Coordinates of C-alpha atoms and ligand atoms in Angstrom, one line a residue:
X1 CA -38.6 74.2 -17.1
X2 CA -35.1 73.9 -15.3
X3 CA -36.1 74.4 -11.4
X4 CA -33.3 74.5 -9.0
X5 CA -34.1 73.8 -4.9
X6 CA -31.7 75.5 -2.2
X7 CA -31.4 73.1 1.0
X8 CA -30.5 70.1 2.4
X9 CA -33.6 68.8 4.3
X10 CA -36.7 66.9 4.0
X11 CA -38.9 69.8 3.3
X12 CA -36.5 70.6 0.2
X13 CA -36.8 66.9 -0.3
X14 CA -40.5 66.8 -0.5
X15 CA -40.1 70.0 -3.1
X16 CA -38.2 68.3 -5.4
X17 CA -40.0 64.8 -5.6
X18 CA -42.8 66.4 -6.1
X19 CA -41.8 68.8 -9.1
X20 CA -39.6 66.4 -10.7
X21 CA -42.9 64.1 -11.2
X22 CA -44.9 67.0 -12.8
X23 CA -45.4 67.8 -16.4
X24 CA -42.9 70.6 -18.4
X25 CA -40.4 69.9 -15.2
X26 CA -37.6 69.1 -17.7
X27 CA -35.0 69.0 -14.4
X28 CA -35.2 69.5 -10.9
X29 CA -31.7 69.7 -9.4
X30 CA -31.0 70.4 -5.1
X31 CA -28.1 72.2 -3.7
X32 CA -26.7 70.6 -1.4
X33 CA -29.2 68.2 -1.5
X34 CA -28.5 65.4 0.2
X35 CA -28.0 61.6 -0.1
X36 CA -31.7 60.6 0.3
X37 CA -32.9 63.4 -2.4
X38 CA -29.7 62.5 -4.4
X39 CA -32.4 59.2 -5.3
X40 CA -34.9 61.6 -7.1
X41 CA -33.3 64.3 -8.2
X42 CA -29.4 65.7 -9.2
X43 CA -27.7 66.9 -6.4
X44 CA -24.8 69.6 -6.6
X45 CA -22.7 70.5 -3.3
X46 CA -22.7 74.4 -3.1
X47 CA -22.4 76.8 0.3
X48 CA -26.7 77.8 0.0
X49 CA -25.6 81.0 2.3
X50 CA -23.2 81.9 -0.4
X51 CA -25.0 84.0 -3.3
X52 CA -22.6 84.1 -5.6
X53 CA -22.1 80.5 -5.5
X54 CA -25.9 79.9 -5.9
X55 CA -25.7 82.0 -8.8
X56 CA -23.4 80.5 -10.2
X57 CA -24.7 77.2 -9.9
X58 CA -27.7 78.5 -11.5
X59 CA -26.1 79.9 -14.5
X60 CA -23.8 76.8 -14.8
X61 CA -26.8 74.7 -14.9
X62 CA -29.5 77.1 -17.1
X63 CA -31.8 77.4 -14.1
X64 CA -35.1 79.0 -15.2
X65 CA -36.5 79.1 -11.7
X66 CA -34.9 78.2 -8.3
X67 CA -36.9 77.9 -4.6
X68 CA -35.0 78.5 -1.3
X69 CA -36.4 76.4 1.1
X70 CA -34.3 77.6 4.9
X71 CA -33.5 80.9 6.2
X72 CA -30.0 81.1 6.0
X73 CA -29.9 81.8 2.2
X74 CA -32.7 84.1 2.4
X75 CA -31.0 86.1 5.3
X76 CA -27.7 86.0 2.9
X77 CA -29.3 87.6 0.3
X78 CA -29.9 85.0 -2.3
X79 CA -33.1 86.5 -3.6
X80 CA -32.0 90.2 -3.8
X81 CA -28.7 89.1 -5.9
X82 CA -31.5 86.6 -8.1
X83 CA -33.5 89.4 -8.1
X84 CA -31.1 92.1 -9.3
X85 CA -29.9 89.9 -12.1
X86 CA -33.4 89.8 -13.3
X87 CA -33.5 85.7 -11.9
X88 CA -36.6 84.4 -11.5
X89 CA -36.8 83.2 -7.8
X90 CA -39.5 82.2 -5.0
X91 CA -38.3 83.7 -1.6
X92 CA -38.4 87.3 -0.3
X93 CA -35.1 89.6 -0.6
X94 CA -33.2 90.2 3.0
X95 CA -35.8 93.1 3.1
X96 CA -38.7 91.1 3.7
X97 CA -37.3 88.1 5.2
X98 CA -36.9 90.8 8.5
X99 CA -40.7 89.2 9.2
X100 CA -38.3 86.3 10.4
X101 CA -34.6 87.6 10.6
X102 CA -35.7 90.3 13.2
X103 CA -38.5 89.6 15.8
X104 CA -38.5 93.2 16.7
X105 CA -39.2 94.6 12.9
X106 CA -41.8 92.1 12.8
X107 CA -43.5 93.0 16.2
X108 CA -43.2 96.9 15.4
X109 CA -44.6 96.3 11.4
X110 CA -47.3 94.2 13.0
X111 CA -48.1 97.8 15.4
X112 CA -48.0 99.9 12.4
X113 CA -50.4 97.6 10.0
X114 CA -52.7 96.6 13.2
X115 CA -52.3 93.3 13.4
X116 CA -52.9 90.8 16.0
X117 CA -50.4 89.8 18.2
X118 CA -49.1 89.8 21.2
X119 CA -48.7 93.0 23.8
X120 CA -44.8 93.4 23.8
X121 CA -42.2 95.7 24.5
X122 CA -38.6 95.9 22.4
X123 CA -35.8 95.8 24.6
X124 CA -31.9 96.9 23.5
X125 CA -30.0 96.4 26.7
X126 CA -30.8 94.1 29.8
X127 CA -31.8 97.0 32.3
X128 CA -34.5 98.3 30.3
X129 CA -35.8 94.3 29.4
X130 CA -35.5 93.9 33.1
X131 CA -37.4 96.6 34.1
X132 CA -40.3 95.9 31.9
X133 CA -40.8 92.1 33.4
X134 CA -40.3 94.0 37.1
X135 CA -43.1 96.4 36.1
X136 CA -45.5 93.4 35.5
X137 CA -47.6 95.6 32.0
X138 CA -47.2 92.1 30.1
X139 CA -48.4 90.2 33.0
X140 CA -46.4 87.9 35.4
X141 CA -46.0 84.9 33.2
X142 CA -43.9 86.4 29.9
X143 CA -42.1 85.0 26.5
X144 CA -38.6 86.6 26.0
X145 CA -37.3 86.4 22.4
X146 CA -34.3 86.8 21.4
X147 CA -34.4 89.4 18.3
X148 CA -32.5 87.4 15.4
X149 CA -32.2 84.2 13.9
X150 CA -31.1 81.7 17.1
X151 CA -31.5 77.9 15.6
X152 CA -34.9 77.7 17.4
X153 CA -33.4 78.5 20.6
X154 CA -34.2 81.8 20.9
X155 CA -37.8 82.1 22.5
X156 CA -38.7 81.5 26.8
X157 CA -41.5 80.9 27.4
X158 CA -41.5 81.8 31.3
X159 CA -43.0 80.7 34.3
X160 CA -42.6 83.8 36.3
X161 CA -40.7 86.6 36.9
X162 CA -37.3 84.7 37.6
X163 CA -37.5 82.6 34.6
X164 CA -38.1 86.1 32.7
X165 CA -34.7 87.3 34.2
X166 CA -32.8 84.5 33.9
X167 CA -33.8 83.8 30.1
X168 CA -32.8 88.5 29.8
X169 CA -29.5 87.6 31.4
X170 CA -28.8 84.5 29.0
X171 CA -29.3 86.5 26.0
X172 CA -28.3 90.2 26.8
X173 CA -25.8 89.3 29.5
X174 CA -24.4 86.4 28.5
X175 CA -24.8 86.5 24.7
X176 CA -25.8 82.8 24.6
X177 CA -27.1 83.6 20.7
X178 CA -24.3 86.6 20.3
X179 CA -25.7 89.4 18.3
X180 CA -28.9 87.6 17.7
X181 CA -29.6 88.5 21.8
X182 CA -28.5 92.1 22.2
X183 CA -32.0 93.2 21.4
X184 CA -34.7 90.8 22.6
X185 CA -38.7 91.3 22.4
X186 CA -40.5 90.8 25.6
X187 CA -44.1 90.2 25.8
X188 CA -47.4 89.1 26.9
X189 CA -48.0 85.1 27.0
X190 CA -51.2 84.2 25.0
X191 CA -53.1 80.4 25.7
X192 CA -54.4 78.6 22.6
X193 CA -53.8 75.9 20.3
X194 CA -51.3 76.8 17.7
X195 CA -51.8 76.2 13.6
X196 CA -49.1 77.1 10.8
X197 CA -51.1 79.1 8.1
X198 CA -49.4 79.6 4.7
X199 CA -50.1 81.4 1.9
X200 CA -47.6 81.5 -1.5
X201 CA -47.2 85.1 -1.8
X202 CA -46.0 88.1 -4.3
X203 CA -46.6 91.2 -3.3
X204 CA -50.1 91.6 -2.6
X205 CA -51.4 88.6 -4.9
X206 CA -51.4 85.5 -2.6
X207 CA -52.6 82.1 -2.9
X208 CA -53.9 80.5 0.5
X209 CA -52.4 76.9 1.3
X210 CA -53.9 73.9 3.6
X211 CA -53.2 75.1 7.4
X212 CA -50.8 72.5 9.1
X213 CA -50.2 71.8 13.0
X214 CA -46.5 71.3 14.4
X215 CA -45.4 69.4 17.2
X216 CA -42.4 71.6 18.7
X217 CA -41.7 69.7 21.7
X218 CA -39.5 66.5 22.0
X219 CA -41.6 63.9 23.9
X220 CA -45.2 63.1 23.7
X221 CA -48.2 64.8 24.9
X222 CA -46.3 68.0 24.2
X223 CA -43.5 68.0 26.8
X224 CA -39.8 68.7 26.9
X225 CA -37.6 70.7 25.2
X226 CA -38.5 72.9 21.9
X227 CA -37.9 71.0 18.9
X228 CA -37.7 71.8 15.1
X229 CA -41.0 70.3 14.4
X230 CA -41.0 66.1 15.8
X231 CA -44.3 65.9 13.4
X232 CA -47.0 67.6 11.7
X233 CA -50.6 66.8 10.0
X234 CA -53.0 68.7 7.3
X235 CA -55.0 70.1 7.0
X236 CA -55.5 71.2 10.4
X237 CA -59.4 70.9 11.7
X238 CA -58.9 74.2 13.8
X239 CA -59.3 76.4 10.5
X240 CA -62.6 75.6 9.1
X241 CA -64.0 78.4 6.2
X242 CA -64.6 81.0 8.3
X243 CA -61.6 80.9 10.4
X244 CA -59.4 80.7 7.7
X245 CA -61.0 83.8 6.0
X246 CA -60.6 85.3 8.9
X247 CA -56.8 84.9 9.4
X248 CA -56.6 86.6 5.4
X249 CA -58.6 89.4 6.4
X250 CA -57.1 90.2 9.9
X251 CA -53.1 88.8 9.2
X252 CA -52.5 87.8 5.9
X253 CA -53.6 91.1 3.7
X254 CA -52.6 93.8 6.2
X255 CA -49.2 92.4 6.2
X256 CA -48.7 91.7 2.4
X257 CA -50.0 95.1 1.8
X258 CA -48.0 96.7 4.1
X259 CA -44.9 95.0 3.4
X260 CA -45.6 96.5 -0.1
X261 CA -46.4 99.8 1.0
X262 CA -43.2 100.3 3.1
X263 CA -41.2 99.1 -0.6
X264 CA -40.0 95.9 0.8
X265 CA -43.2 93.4 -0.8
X266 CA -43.0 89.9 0.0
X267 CA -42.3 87.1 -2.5
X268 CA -42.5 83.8 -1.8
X269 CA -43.7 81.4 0.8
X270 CA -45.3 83.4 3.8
X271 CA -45.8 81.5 7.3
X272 CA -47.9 82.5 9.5
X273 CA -47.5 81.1 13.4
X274 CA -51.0 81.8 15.2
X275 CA -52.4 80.9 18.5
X276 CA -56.2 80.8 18.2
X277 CA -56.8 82.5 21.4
X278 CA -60.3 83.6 23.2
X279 CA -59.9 86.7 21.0
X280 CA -59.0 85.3 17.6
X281 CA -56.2 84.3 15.8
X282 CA -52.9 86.1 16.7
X283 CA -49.8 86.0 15.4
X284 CA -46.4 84.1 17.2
X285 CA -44.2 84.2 14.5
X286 CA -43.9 84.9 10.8
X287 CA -41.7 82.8 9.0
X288 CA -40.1 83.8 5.2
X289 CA -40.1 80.7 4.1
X290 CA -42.1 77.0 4.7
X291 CA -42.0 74.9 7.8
X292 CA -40.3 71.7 8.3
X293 CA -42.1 69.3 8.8
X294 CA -45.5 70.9 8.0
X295 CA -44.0 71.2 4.1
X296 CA -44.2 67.3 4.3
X297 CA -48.0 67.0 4.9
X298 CA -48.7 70.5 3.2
X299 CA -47.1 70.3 -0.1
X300 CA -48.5 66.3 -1.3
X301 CA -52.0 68.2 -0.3
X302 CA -51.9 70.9 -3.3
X303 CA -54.2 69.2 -5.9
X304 CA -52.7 71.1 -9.0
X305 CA -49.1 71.3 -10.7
X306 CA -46.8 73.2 -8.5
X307 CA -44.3 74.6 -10.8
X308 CA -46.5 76.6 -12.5
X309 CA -47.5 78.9 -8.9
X310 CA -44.0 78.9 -8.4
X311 CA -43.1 80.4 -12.0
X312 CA -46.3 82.8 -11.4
X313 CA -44.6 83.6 -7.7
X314 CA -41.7 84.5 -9.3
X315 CA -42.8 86.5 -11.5
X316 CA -45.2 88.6 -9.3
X317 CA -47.9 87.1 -11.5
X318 CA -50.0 85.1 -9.2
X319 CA -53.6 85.6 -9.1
X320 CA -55.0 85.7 -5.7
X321 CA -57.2 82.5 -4.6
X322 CA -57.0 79.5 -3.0
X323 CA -55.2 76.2 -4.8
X324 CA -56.9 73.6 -5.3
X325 CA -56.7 70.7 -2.4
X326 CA -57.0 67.2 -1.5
X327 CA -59.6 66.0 0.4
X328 CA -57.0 63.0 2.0
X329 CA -55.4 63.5 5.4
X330 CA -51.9 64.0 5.4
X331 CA -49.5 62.8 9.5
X332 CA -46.0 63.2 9.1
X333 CA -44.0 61.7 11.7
X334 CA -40.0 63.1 12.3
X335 CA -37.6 60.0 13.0
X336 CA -34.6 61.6 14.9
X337 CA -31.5 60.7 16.5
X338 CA -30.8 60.2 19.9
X339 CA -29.6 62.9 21.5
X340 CA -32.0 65.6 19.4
X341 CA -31.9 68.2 19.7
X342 CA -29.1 68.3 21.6
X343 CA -25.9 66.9 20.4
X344 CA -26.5 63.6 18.4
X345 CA -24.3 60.5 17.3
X346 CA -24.5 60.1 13.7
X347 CA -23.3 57.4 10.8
X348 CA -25.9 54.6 12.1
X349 CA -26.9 52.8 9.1
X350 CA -30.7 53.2 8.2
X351 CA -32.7 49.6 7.7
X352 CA -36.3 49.4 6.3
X353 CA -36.5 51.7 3.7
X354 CA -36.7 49.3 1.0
X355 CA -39.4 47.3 2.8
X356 CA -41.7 50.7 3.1
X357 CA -40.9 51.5 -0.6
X358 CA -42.5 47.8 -1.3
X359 CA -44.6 47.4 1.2
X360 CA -46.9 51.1 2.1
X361 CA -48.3 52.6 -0.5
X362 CA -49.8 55.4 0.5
X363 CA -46.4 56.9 2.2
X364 CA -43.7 58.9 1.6
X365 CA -40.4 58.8 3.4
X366 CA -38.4 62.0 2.7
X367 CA -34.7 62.4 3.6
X368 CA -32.8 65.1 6.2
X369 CA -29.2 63.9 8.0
X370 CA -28.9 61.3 6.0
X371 CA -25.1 60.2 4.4
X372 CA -24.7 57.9 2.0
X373 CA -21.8 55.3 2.7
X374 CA -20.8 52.6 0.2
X375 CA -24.3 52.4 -1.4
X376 CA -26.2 52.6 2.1
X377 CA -27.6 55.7 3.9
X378 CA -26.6 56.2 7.3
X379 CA -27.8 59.0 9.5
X380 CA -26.1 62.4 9.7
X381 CA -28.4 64.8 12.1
X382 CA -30.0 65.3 14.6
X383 CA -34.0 65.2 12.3
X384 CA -33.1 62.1 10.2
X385 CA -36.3 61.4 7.9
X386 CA -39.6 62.5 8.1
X387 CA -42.6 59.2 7.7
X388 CA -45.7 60.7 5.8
X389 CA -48.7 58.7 5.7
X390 CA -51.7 59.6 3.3
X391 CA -55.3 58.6 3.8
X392 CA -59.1 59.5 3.6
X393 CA -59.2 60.2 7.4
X394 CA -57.1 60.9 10.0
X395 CA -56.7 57.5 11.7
X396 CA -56.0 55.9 8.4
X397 CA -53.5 58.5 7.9
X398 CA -52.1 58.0 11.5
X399 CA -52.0 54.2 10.9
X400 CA -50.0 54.0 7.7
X401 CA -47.4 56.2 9.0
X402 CA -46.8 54.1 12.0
X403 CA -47.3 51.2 10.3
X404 CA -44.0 52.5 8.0
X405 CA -41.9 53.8 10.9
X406 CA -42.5 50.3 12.7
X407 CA -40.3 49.0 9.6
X408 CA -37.9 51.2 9.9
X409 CA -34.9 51.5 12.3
X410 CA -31.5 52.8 13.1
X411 CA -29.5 53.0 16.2
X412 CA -31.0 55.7 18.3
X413 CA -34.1 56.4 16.8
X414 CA -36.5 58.5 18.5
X415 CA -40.1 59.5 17.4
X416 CA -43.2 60.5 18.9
X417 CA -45.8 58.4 19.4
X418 CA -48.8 60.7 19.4
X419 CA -48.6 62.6 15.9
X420 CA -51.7 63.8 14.5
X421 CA -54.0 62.2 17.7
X422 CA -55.0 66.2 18.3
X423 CA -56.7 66.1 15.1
X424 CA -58.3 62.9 16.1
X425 CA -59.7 64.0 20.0
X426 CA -60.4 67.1 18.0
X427 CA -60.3 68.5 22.3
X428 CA -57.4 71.3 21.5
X429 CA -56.9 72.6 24.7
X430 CA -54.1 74.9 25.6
X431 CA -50.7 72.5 25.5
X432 CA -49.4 71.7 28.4
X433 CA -45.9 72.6 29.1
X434 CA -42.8 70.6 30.9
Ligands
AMP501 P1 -41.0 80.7 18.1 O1 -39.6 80.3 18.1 O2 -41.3 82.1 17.9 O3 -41.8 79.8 17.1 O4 -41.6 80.3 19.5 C1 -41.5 79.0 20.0 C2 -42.7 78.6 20.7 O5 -42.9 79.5 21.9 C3 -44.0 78.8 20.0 O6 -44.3 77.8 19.1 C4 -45.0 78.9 21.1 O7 -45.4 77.7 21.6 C5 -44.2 79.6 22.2 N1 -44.6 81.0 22.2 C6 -44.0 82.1 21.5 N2 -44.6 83.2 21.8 C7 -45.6 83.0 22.7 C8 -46.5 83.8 23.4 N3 -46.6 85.1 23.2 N4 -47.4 83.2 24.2 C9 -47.3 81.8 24.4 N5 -46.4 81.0 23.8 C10 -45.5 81.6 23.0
LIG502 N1 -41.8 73.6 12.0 C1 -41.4 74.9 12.4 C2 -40.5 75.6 11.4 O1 -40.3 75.3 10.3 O2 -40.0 76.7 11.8

């Protein structure tokens, strides 16, 4: 099989490694790629938002199967060109991918199919937004999201009712994420620990994956600024048996089934954002595709080939179950630039990676903003490599990926230093914020 994986970061990184290593994987080839995946797999430079150009690529190369790993090339329409040329492809069509691309479809879908989330209200202009925070229905302290795709930006958690106007006025009045802001969803703000759920879905046939936790925020103990993921772990303690059969029954098969029911079925990698709150698991956010970094620790979990789901995906051929899984641990820690995630200096040559390579066994380093310059990789973004460490518990998982990062450096670096220790204290009480 001739598997081709769209993106650039260390989730698509972790992807390829691992299918290039499996049996019948005859080539795994990433586009863009980038220099730290260009050392296990072929790399091919091509615009991942452009679907003719992915097509092409695939045709070029006599693709049997390709993955799309961000949003962008979902919300391009990669999959519904694949899928019209009769390509086989993991990733929903622009159709479904609205459970991400529009926060409002995924709010109203989740009314219609009665699934748990928070109270909300759609708003398409500033007055009416405003005047539902004045009117205090979702309670004093609200979340106002942005509708579309805004880098991670998008979502305010507020304090009160001034930080609920202010965040209105950035998005509606001053178009701080342009279109993505002219409709924004506000609503009710839920307390709970937060788990990543994913399933590998098409249609209504699923398989359920190990759930993951993030960390969001920049600096330890959960404070600072939102983040695209600083670390994750898996699988997460929060979702024992029952929980987790819980989550199908209440989230997971309502919404495949009714995403199939209103002719737009989901195929591909579904992900779930819940807070577990005093009432049960509701949903935050659906995502159309996997997290980053939760991939990292997720993906090295799945005791079984992974190619062969992904063909079955693809196909609409998958038969409902869980996968089988690992019993190890899995803490992946996100080595960053300075400056992350605001704006970053880049081109810092990275040291250690050899030593780990040698030296840690039971890790795997996998490659974002990296560059390659004369032979050496230097960094290139602001989320630089992610430093997963593997082990029977989670302290000896904790352990070996510090024990890596402390060999590796770069000018700037910044990490947290407290990845995975909620798994440990096993106390998950609501996060604090900054
Ligand atoms: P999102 O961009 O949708 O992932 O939201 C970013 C973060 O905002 C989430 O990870 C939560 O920590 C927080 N958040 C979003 N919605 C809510 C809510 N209704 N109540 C409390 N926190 C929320
Ligand atoms: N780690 C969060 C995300 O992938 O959106």
């Amino acid at each position: 099989m001739r598997i081709l994986v769209i993106g650039a970061g260390a989730r698509e990184h972790a992807l390829a490694r691992l299918l290039v290593r499996e049996p019948g994987v005859d080539l795994v080839l990433a586009a863009p790629g980038n220099a730290g995946i260009a050392r296990d797999v072929d790399t091919r430079p091509v615009d991942a938002a452009n679907p003719d150009a992915v097509l092409a690529l695939a045709d070029e190369a006599r693709i049997d199967l390709t993955v799309i790993g961000p949003e962008a090339p979902l919300a391009a329409g990669v999959a519904d060109l694949f899928r019209a040329r009769g390509r086989r492809l993991v990733g929903p069509t622009r159709a479904a991918a609205r459970l991400e691309t529009s926060k409002a479809f995924a709010k109203d879908f989740m009314a219609r199919h009665g699934v748990p989330t928070a109270r909300y209200h759609v708003a398409r202009d500033a007055d009416e937004a405003l005047r539902v925070v004045r009117a205090g229905a979702l309670g004093e302290a609200v979340v106002v999201k942005a509708d579309g795709l805004a880098a991670g930006k998008g979502v305010v958690v507020a304090e009160d009712r001034a930080g609920a106007e202010t965040a209105i006025r950035t998005a509606m009045i001053d178009r701080a994420f342009g279109g993505a802001g002219e409709t924004v969803v506000v609503e009710e703000r839920l307390t709970g620990p937060e788990v990543s759920f994913f399933v590998l879905a098409a249609g209504s046939s699923y398989v359920v994956l190990p759930g993951a936790q993030d960390h969001k925020r920049i600096f330890d103990d959960d404070r600072g600024p939102n983040t695209g993921g600083m670390g994750a772990f898996a699988p997460s303690p929060l979702v024992d048996a029952a929980l987790g059969a819980r989550i199908v029954r209440e989230i997971v098969d309502p919404v495949l089934a009714g995403m199939a029911a209103e002719g737009t079925p989901f195929t591909g990698f579904l992900y779930c954002g819940l807070m577990l709150t005093a009432e049960g698991p509701k949903v935050i956010e659906f995502n159309a595709r996997f997290g980053d970094p939760e991939a990292q620790v997720v993906l090295p979990l799945i005791d079984e080939p992974l190619a062969p789901l992904l063909w079955a995906a693809a196909a609409g051929e998958l038969t409902s179950g869980a996968c089988r899984v690992s019993p190890d641990r899995q803490v992946g820690v996100v080595l960053a630039s300075r400056g992350y995630p605001g704006h970053v200096e880049t081109g810092h040559p990275i040291g250690g990676l050899d030593r780990v390579a040698q030296e840690c066994p039971d890790v795997q380093v996998f490659h974002a903003g990296v560059a390659d310059r004369g032979g050496r990789l230097v960094t290139a973004g602001g989320r630089v490599l992610t430093v997963v460490g593997r082990g029977a518990d989670f302290q000896t998982a904790i352990a070996r990926a510090y024990d890596a990062v402390s060999r590796i450096s770069f000018e700037g670096m910044q990490f947290r230093r407290d990845i995975g220790r909620k798994a440990v204290v096993g106390s998950q009480s609501p996060e604090p914020r900054a």
